[in-house]
Amino acid sequence: MTEPQTHQPTSEHGALALDLVRSAARFTRSSSRIPGVTYSSIAWRVLADLERDGASRITELAQTQRVTQPTMTTLVQRLEGEGWVVRAPDARDGRATLVSVTDAGVSALAAYREGAAALVTPVLTRLSDADRAVLARAAELMLHIADEV
């Protein structure tokens, strides 16, 4: 029987990268526990991706979120039922359909983000000005890193 492989960072940068991945994932899970929200984090990521990147095919959305195409089709149908996305023929390929976020979807996403921020804000108020400044800079850097990866 072989021992399970452990992935140990090979450098100081690797250790930092691992810490960032762990803390970002844990923070995302914690801050998304919004009372009354029934959609998965994948639904919110899809809306955010459509808001940021524009219309996309279901296949591309599924690949980005690492789910099967039938799973993404079901999710898009639910989001469409809420009025948060619309589907339209792809002008470049009549066989394909593009999914776009609606104004209602953008509003729902904004409300979700505000709910998440409301969970975090009380904790931030207990931090020092210096710690909040560090977090503000870290948020900028995390966005930059996310754009590079």
CSV table of C-alpha atoms in Angstrom, one decimal:
chain,number,residue,atom,x,y,z
A,1,MET,CA,0.0,0.0,0.0
A,2,THR,CA,1.4,3.4,-1.0
A,3,GLU,CA,1.4,6.3,1.3
A,4,PRO,CA,-0.8,9.2,0.3
A,5,GLN,CA,1.2,12.0,-1.3
A,6,THR,CA,1.3,15.2,0.7
A,7,HIS,CA,1.9,18.3,-1.3
A,8,GLN,CA,4.4,20.3,0.6
A,9,PRO,CA,5.4,23.7,-0.7
A,10,THR,CA,8.9,23.8,-2.0
A,11,SER,CA,9.6,27.4,-1.2
A,12,GLU,CA,8.5,30.3,1.0
A,13,HIS,CA,6.4,31.5,-2.0
A,14,GLY,CA,4.8,28.1,-2.2
A,15,ALA,CA,3.9,28.2,1.5
A,16,LEU,CA,2.4,31.6,1.1
A,17,ALA,CA,0.4,30.5,-2.0
A,18,LEU,CA,-0.9,27.6,0.0
A,19,ASP,CA,-1.9,29.8,2.9
A,20,LEU,CA,-3.7,32.2,0.5
A,21,VAL,CA,-5.6,29.4,-1.1
A,22,ARG,CA,-6.7,27.9,2.2
A,23,SER,CA,-7.7,31.3,3.8
A,24,ALA,CA,-9.5,32.5,0.7
A,25,ALA,CA,-11.5,29.3,0.5
A,26,ARG,CA,-12.4,29.3,4.2
A,27,PHE,CA,-13.3,33.0,4.0
A,28,THR,CA,-15.5,32.4,1.0
A,29,ARG,CA,-17.3,29.6,2.8
A,30,SER,CA,-17.8,31.6,6.0
A,31,SER,CA,-18.9,34.8,4.4
A,32,SER,CA,-21.4,33.0,2.2
A,33,ARG,CA,-23.5,31.6,5.0
A,34,ILE,CA,-26.2,34.3,4.6
A,35,PRO,CA,-29.5,33.6,6.2
A,36,GLY,CA,-32.3,33.0,3.7
A,37,VAL,CA,-30.0,32.5,0.7
A,38,THR,CA,-30.9,29.2,-1.0
A,39,TYR,CA,-28.6,29.3,-4.1
A,40,SER,CA,-25.2,27.6,-4.1
A,41,SER,CA,-21.9,29.5,-4.3
A,42,ILE,CA,-21.7,28.2,-7.9
A,43,ALA,CA,-24.9,30.1,-8.8
A,44,TRP,CA,-23.4,33.3,-7.5
A,45,ARG,CA,-20.0,32.7,-9.2
A,46,VAL,CA,-21.9,32.1,-12.5
A,47,LEU,CA,-23.7,35.4,-12.1
A,48,ALA,CA,-20.5,37.2,-11.2
A,49,ASP,CA,-18.7,35.7,-14.2
A,50,LEU,CA,-21.5,36.7,-16.5
A,51,GLU,CA,-21.5,40.2,-15.0
A,52,ARG,CA,-17.7,40.6,-15.4
A,53,ASP,CA,-17.1,38.7,-18.7
A,54,GLY,CA,-20.4,39.0,-20.6
A,55,ALA,CA,-22.4,36.4,-22.3
A,56,SER,CA,-21.2,32.8,-22.3
A,57,ARG,CA,-22.2,29.4,-23.6
A,58,ILE,CA,-23.4,26.8,-21.1
A,59,THR,CA,-20.5,24.6,-21.9
A,60,GLU,CA,-18.0,27.3,-21.1
A,61,LEU,CA,-19.8,28.1,-17.8
A,62,ALA,CA,-19.7,24.4,-16.9
A,63,GLN,CA,-16.0,24.1,-17.6
A,64,THR,CA,-15.2,27.3,-15.6
A,65,GLN,CA,-17.2,26.0,-12.6
A,66,ARG,CA,-16.0,22.4,-13.0
A,67,VAL,CA,-19.5,20.9,-13.2
A,68,THR,CA,-21.1,18.8,-15.9
A,69,GLN,CA,-23.0,20.4,-18.7
A,70,PRO,CA,-26.4,18.9,-17.5
A,71,THR,CA,-25.7,20.3,-14.0
A,72,MET,CA,-25.0,23.8,-15.5
A,73,THR,CA,-28.1,23.5,-17.8
A,74,THR,CA,-30.2,22.9,-14.7
A,75,LEU,CA,-28.7,25.8,-12.8
A,76,VAL,CA,-29.2,28.1,-15.8
A,77,GLN,CA,-32.8,27.0,-16.0
A,78,ARG,CA,-33.3,27.9,-12.3
A,79,LEU,CA,-31.5,31.3,-12.7
A,80,GLU,CA,-33.6,31.9,-15.8
A,81,GLY,CA,-36.8,31.1,-13.8
A,82,GLU,CA,-35.7,33.8,-11.3
A,83,GLY,CA,-35.3,36.2,-14.2
A,84,TRP,CA,-31.6,36.5,-13.4
A,85,VAL,CA,-30.3,35.3,-16.7
A,86,VAL,CA,-31.6,35.0,-20.3
A,87,ARG,CA,-30.6,32.7,-23.1
A,88,ALA,CA,-30.3,33.9,-26.7
A,89,PRO,CA,-29.0,32.4,-29.9
A,90,ASP,CA,-25.3,32.9,-30.6
A,91,ALA,CA,-25.1,35.1,-33.7
A,92,ARG,CA,-21.8,33.5,-34.6
A,93,ASP,CA,-23.1,29.9,-34.3
A,94,GLY,CA,-26.8,29.4,-34.8
A,95,ARG,CA,-26.6,26.0,-33.0
A,96,ALA,CA,-25.3,27.5,-29.8
A,97,THR,CA,-27.0,29.5,-27.1
A,98,LEU,CA,-25.5,32.3,-25.0
A,99,VAL,CA,-26.4,33.0,-21.4
A,100,SER,CA,-26.4,36.6,-20.2
A,101,VAL,CA,-27.1,38.2,-16.8
A,102,THR,CA,-30.1,40.5,-16.6
A,103,ASP,CA,-30.5,43.6,-14.5
A,104,ALA,CA,-32.4,41.6,-12.0
A,105,GLY,CA,-29.5,39.1,-11.8
A,106,VAL,CA,-27.0,42.0,-11.3
A,107,SER,CA,-29.3,43.3,-8.5
A,108,ALA,CA,-29.6,39.8,-6.9
A,109,LEU,CA,-25.8,39.4,-7.0
A,110,ALA,CA,-25.3,42.9,-5.4
A,111,ALA,CA,-27.8,41.9,-2.7
A,112,TYR,CA,-25.9,38.6,-2.1
A,113,ARG,CA,-22.6,40.5,-1.9
A,114,GLU,CA,-24.1,43.0,0.5
A,115,GLY,CA,-25.3,40.1,2.7
A,116,ALA,CA,-21.9,38.6,2.7
A,117,ALA,CA,-20.3,42.0,3.6
A,118,ALA,CA,-22.8,42.4,6.4
A,119,LEU,CA,-21.5,39.2,8.0
A,120,VAL,CA,-17.9,40.4,7.8
A,121,THR,CA,-18.4,44.1,8.7
A,122,PRO,CA,-18.8,43.5,12.5
A,123,VAL,CA,-15.5,41.6,12.6
A,124,LEU,CA,-13.8,44.4,10.7
A,125,THR,CA,-15.0,47.0,13.1
A,126,ARG,CA,-13.1,45.2,15.9
A,127,LEU,CA,-9.8,45.4,14.0
A,128,SER,CA,-7.3,48.2,14.3
A,129,ASP,CA,-7.0,50.8,11.6
A,130,ALA,CA,-3.6,49.3,10.7
A,131,ASP,CA,-5.1,45.8,10.3
A,132,ARG,CA,-8.0,47.1,8.1
A,133,ALA,CA,-5.4,48.9,5.9
A,134,VAL,CA,-3.5,45.6,5.6
A,135,LEU,CA,-6.7,43.8,4.6
A,136,ALA,CA,-7.6,46.6,2.1
A,137,ARG,CA,-4.2,46.1,0.4
A,138,ALA,CA,-4.5,42.3,0.6
A,139,ALA,CA,-7.9,42.5,-1.2
A,140,GLU,CA,-6.3,44.5,-4.0
A,141,LEU,CA,-3.5,42.0,-4.3
A,142,MET,CA,-5.8,39.0,-4.2
A,143,LEU,CA,-7.8,40.5,-7.1
A,144,HIS,CA,-4.6,41.1,-9.0
A,145,ILE,CA,-3.4,37.5,-8.4
A,146,ALA,CA,-6.8,36.1,-9.4
A,147,ASP,CA,-6.6,38.0,-12.7
A,148,GLU,CA,-3.1,36.5,-13.3
A,149,VAL,CA,-4.0,32.9,-12.5
